Short mmCIF file of C-alpha atoms in Angstrom, two decimals:
data_model
loop_
_atom_site.label_atom_id
_atom_site.label_comp_id
_atom_site.label_asym_id
_atom_site.label_seq_id
_atom_site.Cartn_x
_atom_site.Cartn_y
_atom_site.Cartn_z
CA MET C 1 19.46 -3.78 15.93
CA PRO C 2 20.96 -6.96 14.43
CA LEU C 3 20.78 -7.40 10.68
CA HIS C 4 19.28 -10.89 10.88
CA LEU C 5 16.58 -10.94 13.50
CA THR C 6 15.51 -14.20 15.02
CA GLU C 7 11.90 -15.14 15.70
CA ALA C 8 12.48 -14.52 19.40
CA GLN C 9 13.82 -11.02 18.75
CA LEU C 10 10.87 -10.14 16.55
CA ASN C 11 8.57 -11.03 19.43
CA GLU C 12 10.45 -8.83 21.92
CA PRO C 13 8.75 -5.62 23.13
CA VAL C 14 9.40 -2.56 21.02
CA THR C 15 10.48 -0.81 24.22
CA THR C 16 13.68 -2.87 24.11
CA TYR C 17 14.79 -1.02 20.98
CA MET C 18 13.36 2.46 21.53
CA ARG C 19 15.42 5.54 22.36
CA ALA C 20 14.73 7.71 25.39
CA ASP C 21 16.65 10.80 24.17
CA PHE C 22 13.76 12.36 22.24
CA ALA C 23 13.01 16.07 21.87
CA THR C 24 9.74 17.42 23.30
CA LEU C 25 8.04 20.80 23.00
CA ASP C 26 5.26 22.56 24.88
CA PRO C 27 2.26 23.38 22.66
CA GLU C 28 2.03 26.91 24.17
CA TRP C 29 5.62 27.84 23.35
CA THR C 30 6.36 30.07 20.43
CA VAL C 31 8.71 28.77 17.77
CA GLY C 32 11.31 31.20 19.06
CA GLU C 33 10.98 29.87 22.59
CA ALA C 34 11.18 26.29 21.33
CA LEU C 35 14.38 26.97 19.40
CA ALA C 36 15.89 28.77 22.37
CA HIS C 37 15.03 25.80 24.61
CA MET C 38 16.66 23.38 22.15
CA ARG C 39 19.85 25.47 22.07
CA LYS C 40 19.98 25.65 25.87
CA TYR C 41 19.11 21.98 26.44
CA PRO C 42 20.15 20.13 23.27
CA PRO C 43 18.99 16.49 23.25
CA PRO C 44 21.90 14.06 23.06
CA GLY C 45 20.38 11.97 20.28
CA ARG C 46 19.64 12.64 16.63
CA ILE C 47 16.52 14.76 16.05
CA ILE C 48 14.09 13.63 13.36
CA TYR C 49 10.80 14.97 14.72
CA PHE C 50 9.92 17.20 17.64
CA TYR C 51 7.13 15.72 19.74
CA VAL C 52 4.61 18.01 21.41
CA VAL C 53 3.42 16.92 24.86
CA ASP C 54 1.19 18.42 27.52
CA SER C 55 2.05 18.87 31.20
CA ALA C 56 1.40 15.15 31.85
CA LEU C 57 3.73 14.14 28.96
CA ARG C 58 0.74 13.00 26.90
CA LEU C 59 1.46 13.12 23.18
CA VAL C 60 -0.61 15.80 21.44
CA GLY C 61 1.29 16.47 18.23
CA VAL C 62 4.46 16.25 16.18
CA VAL C 63 6.51 18.90 14.40
CA PRO C 64 8.87 17.94 11.57
CA THR C 65 12.23 19.66 11.90
CA ARG C 66 11.87 21.57 8.64
CA ARG C 67 8.49 22.97 9.65
CA LEU C 68 9.85 24.22 12.98
CA LEU C 69 12.91 25.86 11.42
CA LEU C 70 10.95 27.66 8.71
CA ALA C 71 8.04 28.90 10.84
CA ALA C 72 7.87 32.50 12.06
CA LEU C 73 9.41 32.91 15.51
CA GLU C 74 6.21 34.30 17.03
CA THR C 75 4.08 31.35 15.84
CA ARG C 76 2.78 29.00 18.53
CA VAL C 77 4.02 25.43 18.44
CA LYS C 78 0.42 24.19 18.55
CA ASP C 79 -0.26 26.09 15.32
CA VAL C 80 2.52 24.38 13.35
CA MET C 81 2.28 20.89 14.83
CA ILE C 82 0.55 17.92 13.21
CA ALA C 83 -2.15 16.82 15.63
CA SER C 84 -2.84 13.37 14.15
CA VAL C 85 0.23 11.51 15.35
CA ILE C 86 0.78 7.85 14.50
CA ALA C 87 2.17 6.26 17.66
CA ILE C 88 3.27 2.74 18.52
CA PRO C 89 1.82 1.38 21.79
CA SER C 90 4.32 0.19 24.36
CA SER C 91 2.69 -3.26 24.27
CA ALA C 92 3.69 -3.72 20.61
CA THR C 93 6.42 -6.10 19.52
CA LEU C 94 9.33 -5.38 17.24
CA LEU C 95 7.41 -7.17 14.49
CA ASP C 96 4.55 -4.71 14.96
CA ALA C 97 7.03 -1.82 14.68
CA CYS C 98 8.30 -3.22 11.37
CA GLU C 99 4.74 -3.10 10.06
CA PHE C 100 4.41 0.54 11.10
CA PHE C 101 7.56 1.43 9.14
CA THR C 102 6.50 -0.40 5.98
CA MET C 103 2.92 0.89 6.03
CA HIS C 104 3.49 4.54 6.94
CA ARG C 105 7.09 5.02 5.69
CA LEU C 106 7.96 7.58 8.35
CA LEU C 107 11.47 8.04 9.70
CA ALA C 108 10.49 7.60 13.34
CA PHE C 109 7.54 6.71 15.56
CA PRO C 110 6.81 7.75 19.13
CA VAL C 111 6.17 4.97 21.62
CA VAL C 112 3.38 5.68 24.11
CA ASP C 113 1.94 3.93 27.14
CA GLU C 114 -1.73 3.15 27.79
CA MET C 115 -2.31 6.78 28.88
CA ARG C 116 -0.70 7.98 25.60
CA ARG C 117 2.26 9.36 27.52
CA LEU C 118 5.43 9.55 25.45
CA ILE C 119 8.02 7.09 26.76
CA GLY C 120 10.39 6.69 23.82
CA VAL C 121 11.06 6.83 20.09
CA ILE C 122 12.04 4.15 17.60
CA ASP C 123 13.51 5.49 14.36
CA ILE C 124 15.08 4.41 11.11
CA GLU C 125 18.51 4.58 12.70
CA ALA C 126 17.68 1.18 14.19
CA TYR C 127 18.08 -0.17 10.66
CA ALA C 128 21.44 1.49 9.99
CA GLU C 129 22.99 -1.86 9.03
CA GLU C 130 20.35 -2.40 6.38
CA LEU C 131 21.00 1.12 5.08
CA ALA C 132 24.71 0.43 4.90
CA GLU C 133 23.94 -2.75 2.97
CA THR C 134 22.21 -0.66 0.27
CA GLY C 135 25.44 1.20 -0.32
CA ASP C 136 24.83 4.38 1.67
CA SER C 137 27.27 4.88 4.52
CA ASN C 138 25.37 7.90 5.86
CA PRO C 139 22.03 6.93 7.42
CA ALA C 140 20.83 10.52 7.63
CA PRO C 141 17.41 10.97 6.04
CA VAL C 142 18.46 13.10 3.08
CA ALA C 143 18.18 10.88 0.01
CA PRO C 144 14.88 9.18 -0.77
CA GLY C 145 16.44 6.36 -2.79
CA PRO C 146 18.45 4.63 -0.02
CA ARG C 147 15.68 5.31 2.45
CA ASP C 148 13.17 3.53 0.21
CA ASP C 149 15.57 0.58 0.04
CA VAL C 150 15.57 0.41 3.83
CA PHE C 151 11.77 0.37 3.96
CA GLN C 152 11.75 -2.39 1.35
CA LEU C 153 14.26 -4.46 3.34
CA ILE C 154 12.17 -4.03 6.46
CA GLY C 155 9.12 -5.08 4.46
CA VAL C 156 10.88 -8.20 3.23
CA ARG C 157 11.80 -9.09 6.79
CA LEU C 158 8.23 -8.49 7.95
CA THR C 159 6.77 -10.59 5.14
CA ARG C 160 9.12 -13.50 5.78
CA SER C 161 8.32 -13.48 9.47
CA GLN C 162 4.57 -13.37 8.85
CA GLN C 163 4.77 -16.21 6.33
CA ALA C 164 6.57 -18.33 8.90
CA ARG C 165 3.69 -17.87 11.36
CA PRO C 166 0.57 -19.53 9.87
CA LEU C 167 -1.97 -17.86 12.14
CA VAL C 168 -0.52 -14.39 11.49
CA ALA C 169 -0.39 -15.12 7.75
CA PHE C 170 -4.01 -16.31 7.85
CA ARG C 171 -5.21 -13.14 9.58
CA GLY C 172 -3.36 -10.99 7.09
CA ARG C 173 -4.49 -12.79 3.95
CA PHE C 174 -7.96 -14.20 4.61
CA PRO C 175 -9.90 -10.89 4.71
CA TRP C 176 -8.74 -9.99 1.22
CA LEU C 177 -9.86 -13.35 -0.14
CA LEU C 178 -13.39 -12.27 0.73
CA CYS C 179 -13.08 -10.00 -2.32
CA ASN C 180 -12.90 -13.13 -4.45
CA VAL C 181 -15.85 -14.63 -2.61
CA ALA C 182 -17.84 -11.46 -3.30
CA GLY C 183 -16.64 -11.41 -6.90
CA GLY C 184 -17.62 -15.03 -7.47
CA THR C 185 -21.04 -14.40 -5.98
CA LEU C 186 -21.50 -11.35 -8.19
CA ALA C 187 -20.46 -13.40 -11.22
CA ALA C 188 -23.17 -15.93 -10.39
CA VAL C 189 -25.69 -13.10 -10.12
CA LEU C 190 -24.61 -11.78 -13.54
CA VAL C 191 -25.05 -15.23 -15.06
CA GLU C 192 -28.58 -15.27 -13.69
CA ILE C 193 -29.32 -11.76 -14.96
CA TYR C 194 -27.99 -12.53 -18.45
CA HIS C 195 -29.37 -16.06 -18.68
CA ALA C 196 -31.19 -15.22 -21.92
CA GLU C 197 -27.95 -14.22 -23.61
CA LEU C 198 -26.20 -17.32 -22.29
CA ASN C 199 -28.92 -19.53 -23.77
CA TRP C 200 -28.43 -17.96 -27.19
CA GLN C 201 -27.42 -20.47 -29.88
CA HIS C 202 -27.34 -23.40 -27.46
CA ALA C 203 -25.27 -21.54 -24.83
CA VAL C 204 -22.35 -20.89 -27.19
CA LEU C 205 -21.26 -17.85 -25.13
CA ALA C 206 -20.57 -20.09 -22.14
CA LEU C 207 -17.81 -21.83 -24.11
CA PHE C 208 -15.66 -18.70 -24.14
CA ILE C 209 -16.25 -17.37 -20.61
CA PRO C 210 -13.11 -19.16 -19.27
CA VAL C 211 -10.79 -17.58 -21.85
CA VAL C 212 -12.39 -14.14 -21.42
CA LEU C 213 -11.80 -14.30 -17.66
CA ALA C 214 -8.35 -15.90 -17.94
CA LEU C 215 -7.04 -13.16 -20.22
CA ALA C 216 -8.42 -10.39 -18.01
CA GLU C 217 -6.99 -11.97 -14.86
CA SER C 218 -3.57 -12.55 -16.45
CA VAL C 219 -3.26 -8.92 -17.51
CA ALA C 220 -4.46 -7.75 -14.09
CA ILE C 221 -1.72 -9.76 -12.37
CA GLN C 222 0.89 -8.43 -14.82
CA SER C 223 -0.17 -4.85 -14.06
CA VAL C 224 -0.17 -5.46 -10.30
CA THR C 225 3.37 -6.84 -10.51
CA LEU C 226 4.55 -3.84 -12.54
CA ALA C 227 2.90 -1.42 -10.10
CA LEU C 228 4.60 -3.04 -7.10
CA GLU C 229 7.94 -2.95 -8.91
CA ALA C 230 7.43 0.74 -9.69
CA PHE C 231 7.31 1.53 -5.97
CA ARG C 232 11.07 0.93 -5.90
CA GLU C 233 11.61 3.89 -8.22
CA ALA C 234 9.00 6.35 -6.96
CA GLY C 235 6.80 6.41 -3.90
CA PRO C 236 3.04 6.19 -4.44
CA SER C 237 1.11 9.41 -4.99
CA TRP C 238 -2.07 10.40 -6.77
CA ARG C 239 -0.02 12.26 -9.34
CA GLU C 240 2.15 9.22 -9.99
CA LEU C 241 -0.94 7.02 -10.27
CA PHE C 242 -2.60 9.21 -12.91
CA ARG C 243 0.71 9.49 -14.78
CA ARG C 244 0.93 5.70 -15.06
CA LEU C 245 -2.73 4.97 -15.77
CA ARG C 246 -2.85 6.31 -19.35
CA PRO C 247 0.06 4.27 -20.79
CA GLU C 248 -1.12 1.17 -18.90
CA ALA C 249 -4.65 1.59 -20.27
CA LEU C 250 -3.29 1.90 -23.81
CA THR C 251 -1.13 -1.18 -23.28
CA GLY C 252 -4.18 -3.05 -21.98
CA LEU C 253 -6.19 -1.96 -25.01
CA LEU C 254 -3.53 -3.26 -27.39
CA LEU C 255 -3.29 -6.54 -25.49
CA GLY C 256 -7.07 -6.87 -25.47
CA LEU C 257 -7.44 -6.17 -29.18
CA ALA C 258 -4.64 -8.59 -30.12
CA THR C 259 -5.91 -11.48 -28.01
CA GLY C 260 -9.55 -10.63 -28.76
CA LEU C 261 -8.91 -10.77 -32.49
CA LEU C 262 -7.24 -14.15 -32.17
CA VAL C 263 -9.91 -15.72 -29.97
CA GLY C 264 -12.72 -14.01 -31.89
CA VAL C 265 -11.56 -15.44 -35.22
CA ILE C 266 -11.29 -18.91 -33.69
CA ALA C 267 -14.75 -18.61 -32.12
CA ALA C 268 -16.42 -17.33 -35.33
CA ILE C 269 -14.89 -20.03 -37.53
CA TRP C 270 -15.55 -22.80 -35.02
CA GLN C 271 -19.21 -21.89 -34.42
CA ASN C 272 -19.82 -20.39 -37.88
CA LEU C 273 -21.25 -17.22 -36.31
CA ALA C 274 -19.91 -13.89 -37.54
CA VAL C 275 -21.54 -11.94 -34.69
CA LEU C 276 -19.69 -14.10 -32.19
CA PHE C 277 -16.45 -12.55 -33.45
CA LEU C 278 -17.61 -9.08 -32.38
CA ILE C 279 -18.88 -10.27 -29.00
CA VAL C 280 -15.66 -12.08 -28.12
CA LEU C 281 -13.45 -9.29 -29.50
CA GLY C 282 -15.32 -6.62 -27.58
CA GLY C 283 -15.61 -8.63 -24.37
CA ILE C 284 -11.91 -9.44 -24.29
CA GLY C 285 -10.82 -5.99 -25.48
CA ILE C 286 -12.83 -4.10 -22.88
CA GLY C 287 -12.19 -6.64 -20.12
CA VAL C 288 -8.42 -6.68 -20.61
CA THR C 289 -8.25 -2.88 -20.77
CA CYS C 290 -10.20 -2.57 -17.51
CA ALA C 291 -8.01 -5.28 -15.97
CA ALA C 292 -4.84 -3.36 -16.82
CA VAL C 293 -6.21 -0.17 -15.27
CA ALA C 294 -7.37 -2.02 -12.14
CA GLY C 295 -4.05 -3.83 -11.81
CA MET C 296 -2.14 -0.55 -11.91
CA ALA C 297 -4.56 1.47 -9.77
CA VAL C 298 -5.32 -0.93 -6.92
CA PRO C 299 -1.74 -1.21 -5.50
CA HIS C 300 -1.32 2.57 -5.61
CA VAL C 301 -4.62 3.23 -3.87
CA LEU C 302 -3.92 0.60 -1.21
CA ARG C 303 -0.48 2.07 -0.46
CA LEU C 304 -1.94 5.58 -0.28
CA LEU C 305 -4.52 4.24 2.17
CA LYS C 306 -1.70 2.68 4.25
CA ARG C 307 -2.61 -0.91 3.39
CA ASP C 308 -0.25 -3.64 2.26
CA PRO C 309 -0.62 -4.01 -1.54
CA GLN C 310 1.46 -7.19 -1.69
CA VAL C 311 -1.31 -9.16 0.01
CA ALA C 312 -4.42 -7.21 -0.92
CA ALA C 313 -3.84 -5.97 -4.48
CA GLY C 314 -4.11 -9.36 -6.21
CA PRO C 315 -7.56 -10.42 -4.93
CA ILE C 316 -9.07 -6.96 -5.42
CA ALA C 317 -7.64 -6.47 -8.91
CA LEU C 318 -8.73 -9.95 -10.03
CA THR C 319 -12.26 -9.36 -8.76
CA CYS C 320 -12.44 -6.05 -10.63
CA ALA C 321 -11.09 -7.69 -13.79
CA ASP C 322 -13.59 -10.56 -13.66
CA VAL C 323 -16.61 -8.32 -13.12
CA ALA C 324 -15.56 -5.86 -15.85
CA ALA C 325 -14.91 -8.63 -18.37
CA LEU C 326 -18.23 -10.38 -17.70
CA LEU C 327 -20.21 -7.15 -17.90
CA ALA C 328 -18.57 -6.24 -21.21
CA TYR C 329 -19.07 -9.73 -22.64
CA PHE C 330 -22.71 -10.11 -21.58
CA ASN C 331 -23.77 -6.58 -22.52
CA LEU C 332 -22.24 -6.86 -25.97
CA ALA C 333 -24.11 -10.14 -26.39
CA ARG C 334 -27.35 -8.44 -25.33
CA LEU C 335 -26.72 -5.59 -27.76
CA LEU C 336 -25.76 -7.69 -30.79
CA THR C 337 -28.02 -10.73 -30.51
#
Protein backbone atom coordinates (compact mmCIF):
# COMPACT_ATOMS: atom_id res chain seq x y z
CA MET A 1 0.00 0.00 0.00
CA PRO A 2 1.46 3.42 -0.88
CA LEU A 3 2.60 5.64 1.96
CA HIS A 4 0.63 8.66 0.77
CA LEU A 5 -2.82 7.57 -0.27
CA THR A 6 -4.85 9.74 -2.58
CA GLU A 7 -8.55 10.42 -2.13
CA ALA A 8 -9.29 8.05 -5.00
CA GLN A 9 -7.29 5.24 -3.39
CA LEU A 10 -9.06 5.69 -0.07
CA ASN A 11 -12.36 5.19 -1.87
CA GLU A 12 -11.23 1.97 -3.55
CA PRO A 13 -12.75 -1.33 -2.36
CA VAL A 14 -10.92 -3.01 0.49
CA THR A 15 -10.85 -6.15 -1.66
CA THR A 16 -8.18 -4.46 -3.79
CA TYR A 17 -5.73 -4.62 -0.88
CA MET A 18 -6.72 -7.85 0.86
CA ARG A 19 -4.68 -11.05 0.82
CA ALA A 20 -6.10 -14.38 -0.30
CA ASP A 21 -3.43 -16.58 1.35
CA PHE A 22 -5.14 -16.85 4.74
CA ALA A 23 -5.13 -19.87 7.06
CA THR A 24 -8.47 -21.57 7.84
CA LEU A 25 -9.41 -24.28 10.32
CA ASP A 26 -12.39 -26.58 10.74
CA PRO A 27 -14.21 -26.07 14.06
CA GLU A 28 -14.45 -29.86 14.60
CA TRP A 29 -10.71 -30.47 14.27
CA THR A 30 -8.63 -31.04 17.33
CA VAL A 31 -5.69 -28.73 17.91
CA GLY A 32 -3.41 -31.62 17.00
CA GLU A 33 -5.22 -32.15 13.70
CA ALA A 34 -5.09 -28.42 12.96
CA LEU A 35 -1.34 -28.25 13.55
CA ALA A 36 -0.79 -31.35 11.43
CA HIS A 37 -2.84 -29.79 8.62
CA MET A 38 -0.80 -26.58 8.80
CA ARG A 39 2.46 -28.53 8.58
CA LYS A 40 1.22 -30.54 5.61
CA TYR A 41 -0.34 -27.57 3.78
CA PRO A 42 1.50 -24.47 5.03
CA PRO A 43 -0.10 -21.22 3.81
CA PRO A 44 2.28 -19.16 1.68
CA GLY A 45 1.60 -15.91 3.52
CA ARG A 46 2.36 -14.68 7.01
CA ILE A 47 0.03 -16.09 9.69
CA ILE A 48 -1.38 -13.66 12.25
CA TYR A 49 -4.70 -15.32 13.08
CA PHE A 50 -6.25 -18.64 12.16
CA TYR A 51 -9.81 -18.22 10.90
CA VAL A 52 -12.39 -20.90 11.64
CA VAL A 53 -14.91 -21.56 8.86
CA ASP A 54 -17.71 -24.04 8.32
CA SER A 55 -18.21 -26.27 5.27
CA ALA A 56 -19.60 -23.30 3.29
CA LEU A 57 -16.55 -21.14 4.19
CA ARG A 58 -18.71 -18.99 6.46
CA LEU A 59 -16.66 -17.32 9.19
CA VAL A 60 -17.52 -18.71 12.63
CA GLY A 61 -14.49 -17.83 14.74
CA VAL A 62 -10.87 -16.81 15.01
CA VAL A 63 -7.94 -18.37 16.86
CA PRO A 64 -4.87 -16.28 17.72
CA THR A 65 -1.65 -18.12 16.94
CA ARG A 66 -0.50 -18.19 20.55
CA ARG A 67 -3.77 -19.72 21.74
CA LEU A 68 -3.56 -22.50 19.15
CA LEU A 69 0.07 -23.33 19.94
CA LEU A 70 -0.46 -23.48 23.70
CA ALA A 71 -3.73 -25.45 23.73
CA ALA A 72 -3.80 -29.17 24.50
CA LEU A 73 -3.59 -31.29 21.36
CA GLU A 74 -6.88 -33.07 22.05
CA THR A 75 -8.84 -29.80 22.46
CA ARG A 76 -11.37 -29.00 19.75
CA VAL A 77 -10.74 -25.89 17.67
CA LYS A 78 -14.27 -24.68 18.42
CA ASP A 79 -13.42 -24.73 22.13
CA VAL A 80 -10.39 -22.43 21.80
CA MET A 81 -11.68 -20.09 19.10
CA ILE A 82 -13.12 -16.62 19.69
CA ALA A 83 -16.65 -16.69 18.32
CA SER A 84 -17.26 -12.93 18.16
CA VAL A 85 -15.16 -12.05 15.13
CA ILE A 86 -14.89 -8.48 13.89
CA ALA A 87 -15.01 -8.70 10.10
CA ILE A 88 -14.84 -6.10 7.34
CA PRO A 89 -17.58 -6.42 4.69
CA SER A 90 -16.40 -6.76 1.11
CA SER A 91 -18.38 -3.63 0.22
CA ALA A 92 -16.18 -1.50 2.52
CA THR A 93 -13.63 0.97 1.20
CA LEU A 94 -10.01 1.29 2.20
CA LEU A 95 -11.03 4.29 4.30
CA ASP A 96 -13.46 2.06 6.20
CA ALA A 97 -10.66 -0.45 6.79
CA CYS A 98 -8.48 2.31 8.27
CA GLU A 99 -11.25 3.03 10.75
CA PHE A 100 -11.39 -0.63 11.76
CA PHE A 101 -7.65 -0.63 12.49
CA THR A 102 -7.73 2.56 14.56
CA MET A 103 -10.84 1.60 16.52
CA HIS A 104 -10.11 -2.06 17.28
CA ARG A 105 -6.28 -2.06 17.08
CA LEU A 106 -6.07 -5.63 15.81
CA LEU A 107 -3.28 -6.87 13.58
CA ALA A 108 -5.58 -8.20 10.87
CA PHE A 109 -9.24 -8.35 9.87
CA PRO A 110 -11.07 -10.96 7.80
CA VAL A 111 -12.98 -9.70 4.78
CA VAL A 112 -16.36 -11.38 4.23
CA ASP A 113 -19.05 -11.25 1.58
CA GLU A 114 -22.77 -10.69 2.15
CA MET A 115 -23.16 -14.36 3.20
CA ARG A 116 -20.30 -13.91 5.73
CA ARG A 117 -18.08 -16.19 3.68
CA LEU A 118 -14.38 -15.52 4.17
CA ILE A 119 -12.85 -14.15 0.97
CA GLY A 120 -9.66 -12.49 2.19
CA VAL A 121 -7.65 -10.84 4.94
CA ILE A 122 -6.24 -7.35 5.28
CA ASP A 123 -3.50 -7.02 7.90
CA ILE A 124 -1.03 -4.57 9.36
CA GLU A 125 1.57 -5.68 6.82
CA ALA A 126 -0.25 -3.40 4.39
CA TYR A 127 1.21 -0.52 6.40
CA ALA A 128 4.79 -1.82 6.38
CA GLU A 129 6.07 1.48 4.97
CA GLU A 130 4.54 3.38 7.86
CA LEU A 131 6.13 0.91 10.28
CA ALA A 132 9.50 1.40 8.64
CA GLU A 133 9.03 5.15 8.99
CA THR A 134 8.75 4.74 12.79
CA GLY A 135 12.21 3.23 12.85
CA ASP A 136 11.39 -0.48 12.99
CA SER A 137 12.66 -2.43 10.01
CA ASN A 138 10.87 -5.62 11.10
CA PRO A 139 7.09 -5.36 10.72
CA ALA A 140 6.44 -8.53 12.70
CA PRO A 141 3.96 -7.97 15.51
CA VAL A 142 6.33 -8.44 18.44
CA ALA A 143 6.87 -5.00 19.94
CA PRO A 144 3.87 -2.96 21.07
CA GLY A 145 5.63 0.40 20.75
CA PRO A 146 6.20 0.46 16.96
CA ARG A 147 2.85 -1.19 16.41
CA ASP A 148 1.10 1.58 18.34
CA ASP A 149 2.92 4.11 16.16
CA VAL A 150 1.50 2.42 13.07
CA PHE A 151 -2.04 2.60 14.45
CA GLN A 152 -1.50 6.27 15.24
CA LEU A 153 -0.24 6.98 11.72
CA ILE A 154 -3.24 5.19 10.26
CA GLY A 155 -5.46 7.24 12.56
CA VAL A 156 -3.86 10.48 11.39
CA ARG A 157 -4.46 9.47 7.79
CA LEU A 158 -8.07 8.57 8.56
CA THR A 159 -8.69 11.85 10.38
CA ARG A 160 -7.21 13.95 7.60
CA SER A 161 -9.29 12.18 4.99
CA GLN A 162 -12.49 12.59 7.01
CA GLN A 163 -11.80 16.28 7.61
CA ALA A 164 -11.41 16.78 3.87
CA ARG A 165 -14.89 15.34 3.27
CA PRO A 166 -17.46 17.68 4.90
CA LEU A 167 -20.37 15.25 4.88
CA VAL A 168 -18.28 12.46 6.44
CA ALA A 169 -16.90 14.91 9.01
CA PHE A 170 -20.43 16.09 9.81
CA ARG A 171 -21.71 12.55 10.38
CA GLY A 172 -18.77 11.78 12.63
CA ARG A 173 -18.92 14.94 14.73
CA PHE A 174 -22.56 16.03 14.91
CA PRO A 175 -23.88 13.19 17.14
CA TRP A 176 -21.40 14.05 19.87
CA LEU A 177 -22.43 17.69 19.82
CA LEU A 178 -25.83 16.51 21.02
CA CYS A 179 -24.09 16.00 24.38
CA ASN A 180 -23.60 19.76 24.54
CA VAL A 181 -27.21 20.33 23.55
CA ALA A 182 -28.31 18.00 26.34
CA GLY A 183 -25.88 19.64 28.76
CA GLY A 184 -27.11 23.13 27.91
CA THR A 185 -30.70 22.04 28.36
CA LEU A 186 -29.85 20.47 31.72
CA ALA A 187 -28.09 23.68 32.76
CA ALA A 188 -31.26 25.62 31.98
CA VAL A 189 -33.25 23.16 34.08
CA LEU A 190 -30.80 23.61 36.98
CA VAL A 191 -31.17 27.38 36.75
CA GLU A 192 -34.92 26.94 37.04
CA ILE A 193 -34.60 24.53 39.97
CA TYR A 194 -32.22 26.82 41.86
CA HIS A 195 -33.92 30.09 40.94
CA ALA A 196 -34.28 31.03 44.62
CA GLU A 197 -30.53 30.81 45.14
CA LEU A 198 -29.88 32.78 41.97
CA ASN A 199 -32.16 35.57 43.19
CA TRP A 200 -30.21 35.83 46.43
CA GLN A 201 -28.67 39.27 47.00
CA HIS A 202 -29.92 40.65 43.69
CA ALA A 203 -28.71 37.64 41.66
CA VAL A 204 -25.08 38.07 42.68
CA LEU A 205 -24.37 34.36 42.03
CA ALA A 206 -25.17 34.82 38.35
CA LEU A 207 -22.18 37.16 38.01
CA PHE A 208 -19.73 34.33 38.65
CA ILE A 209 -21.36 31.48 36.70
CA PRO A 210 -19.25 32.23 33.57
CA VAL A 211 -15.93 31.98 35.44
CA VAL A 212 -17.04 28.85 37.33
CA LEU A 213 -17.91 27.13 34.04
CA ALA A 214 -14.88 28.48 32.16
CA LEU A 215 -12.43 27.13 34.72
CA ALA A 216 -14.10 23.72 34.81
CA GLU A 217 -14.17 23.49 31.01
CA SER A 218 -10.54 24.59 30.66
CA VAL A 219 -9.33 21.92 33.07
CA ALA A 220 -11.51 19.30 31.37
CA ILE A 221 -9.92 20.08 27.99
CA GLN A 222 -6.43 19.96 29.53
CA SER A 223 -7.15 16.53 31.00
CA VAL A 224 -8.63 15.23 27.74
CA THR A 225 -5.50 16.35 25.88
CA LEU A 226 -3.22 14.65 28.41
CA ALA A 227 -5.28 11.45 28.26
CA LEU A 228 -5.06 11.32 24.45
CA GLU A 229 -1.32 11.94 24.61
CA ALA A 230 -0.94 9.13 27.15
CA PHE A 231 -2.31 6.63 24.62
CA ARG A 232 1.03 6.93 22.80
CA GLU A 233 2.82 5.44 25.81
CA ALA A 234 0.33 2.83 26.98
CA GLY A 235 -2.81 1.40 25.45
CA PRO A 236 -6.09 2.06 27.25
CA SER A 237 -7.18 -0.39 29.95
CA TRP A 238 -9.30 -0.22 33.06
CA ARG A 239 -6.19 -0.70 35.17
CA GLU A 240 -4.41 2.15 33.40
CA LEU A 241 -7.48 4.36 33.82
CA PHE A 242 -7.70 3.83 37.59
CA ARG A 243 -3.94 4.32 37.90
CA ARG A 244 -4.20 7.75 36.28
CA LEU A 245 -7.41 8.93 37.94
CA ARG A 246 -6.00 9.50 41.44
CA PRO A 247 -3.10 11.83 40.49
CA GLU A 248 -5.34 13.67 38.02
CA ALA A 249 -8.02 14.16 40.69
CA LEU A 250 -5.42 15.54 43.10
CA THR A 251 -4.09 17.86 40.41
CA GLY A 252 -7.65 19.01 39.70
CA LEU A 253 -8.22 19.64 43.40
CA LEU A 254 -5.09 21.79 43.64
CA LEU A 255 -6.06 23.72 40.51
CA GLY A 256 -9.58 24.19 41.83
CA LEU A 257 -8.45 25.41 45.24
CA ALA A 258 -5.90 27.83 43.76
CA THR A 259 -8.28 29.39 41.24
CA GLY A 260 -11.21 29.20 43.67
CA LEU A 261 -9.27 31.11 46.31
CA LEU A 262 -8.37 33.81 43.82
CA VAL A 263 -11.86 34.25 42.40
CA GLY A 264 -13.48 33.84 45.82
CA VAL A 265 -11.40 36.64 47.34
CA ILE A 266 -12.23 38.92 44.40
CA ALA A 267 -15.94 38.07 44.67
CA ALA A 268 -16.10 38.60 48.46
CA ILE A 269 -14.29 41.95 48.35
CA TRP A 270 -16.24 43.18 45.33
CA GLN A 271 -19.68 42.29 46.72
CA ASN A 272 -18.75 42.69 50.39
CA LEU A 273 -20.16 39.24 51.19
CA ALA A 274 -17.99 36.85 53.19
CA VAL A 275 -20.23 33.86 52.47
CA LEU A 276 -19.78 34.43 48.76
CA PHE A 277 -16.11 33.52 49.20
CA LEU A 278 -17.05 30.03 50.43
CA ILE A 279 -19.64 29.50 47.69
CA VAL A 280 -17.27 30.48 44.89
CA LEU A 281 -14.33 28.60 46.41
CA GLY A 282 -16.35 25.44 46.86
CA GLY A 283 -18.09 25.64 43.50
CA ILE A 284 -14.85 26.12 41.60
CA GLY A 285 -12.90 23.63 43.72
CA ILE A 286 -15.42 20.82 43.33
CA GLY A 287 -16.22 21.67 39.71
CA VAL A 288 -12.58 21.74 38.59
CA THR A 289 -11.81 18.49 40.42
CA CYS A 290 -14.74 16.74 38.75
CA ALA A 291 -13.71 18.24 35.41
CA ALA A 292 -10.19 16.82 35.72
CA VAL A 293 -11.55 13.35 36.52
CA ALA A 294 -14.04 13.50 33.64
CA GLY A 295 -11.39 14.75 31.22
CA MET A 296 -9.11 11.83 32.08
CA ALA A 297 -11.81 9.16 32.27
CA VAL A 298 -13.92 9.91 29.19
CA PRO A 299 -11.19 9.28 26.53
CA HIS A 300 -10.20 6.01 28.21
CA VAL A 301 -13.77 4.76 28.43
CA LEU A 302 -14.50 5.73 24.83
CA ARG A 303 -11.40 3.90 23.56
CA LEU A 304 -12.29 0.83 25.63
CA LEU A 305 -15.75 0.94 24.07
CA LYS A 306 -14.16 1.14 20.59
CA ARG A 307 -15.22 4.74 19.96
CA ASP A 308 -13.05 7.55 18.66
CA PRO A 309 -12.04 9.74 21.64
CA GLN A 310 -10.55 12.48 19.46
CA VAL A 311 -14.01 13.51 18.29
CA ALA A 312 -16.23 12.43 21.16
CA ALA A 313 -14.20 13.05 24.33
CA GLY A 314 -14.32 16.86 24.24
CA PRO A 315 -18.12 17.34 24.08
CA ILE A 316 -18.81 14.64 26.67
CA ALA A 317 -16.13 15.83 29.11
CA LEU A 318 -17.25 19.47 28.80
CA THR A 319 -20.87 18.53 29.46
CA CYS A 320 -19.86 16.55 32.55
CA ALA A 321 -17.69 19.45 33.76
CA ASP A 322 -20.47 22.03 33.31
CA VAL A 323 -23.10 19.97 35.12
CA ALA A 324 -20.77 19.09 38.01
CA ALA A 325 -19.66 22.70 38.46
CA LEU A 326 -23.21 24.07 38.42
CA LEU A 327 -24.47 21.45 40.86
CA ALA A 328 -21.62 22.18 43.27
CA TYR A 329 -22.07 25.95 42.98
CA PHE A 330 -25.86 25.96 43.39
CA ASN A 331 -25.96 23.39 46.19
CA LEU A 332 -23.33 25.23 48.20
CA ALA A 333 -25.38 28.40 47.74
CA ARG A 334 -28.49 26.57 48.96
CA LEU A 335 -26.59 25.22 51.97
CA LEU A 336 -24.91 28.48 53.01
CA THR A 337 -27.54 31.12 52.27
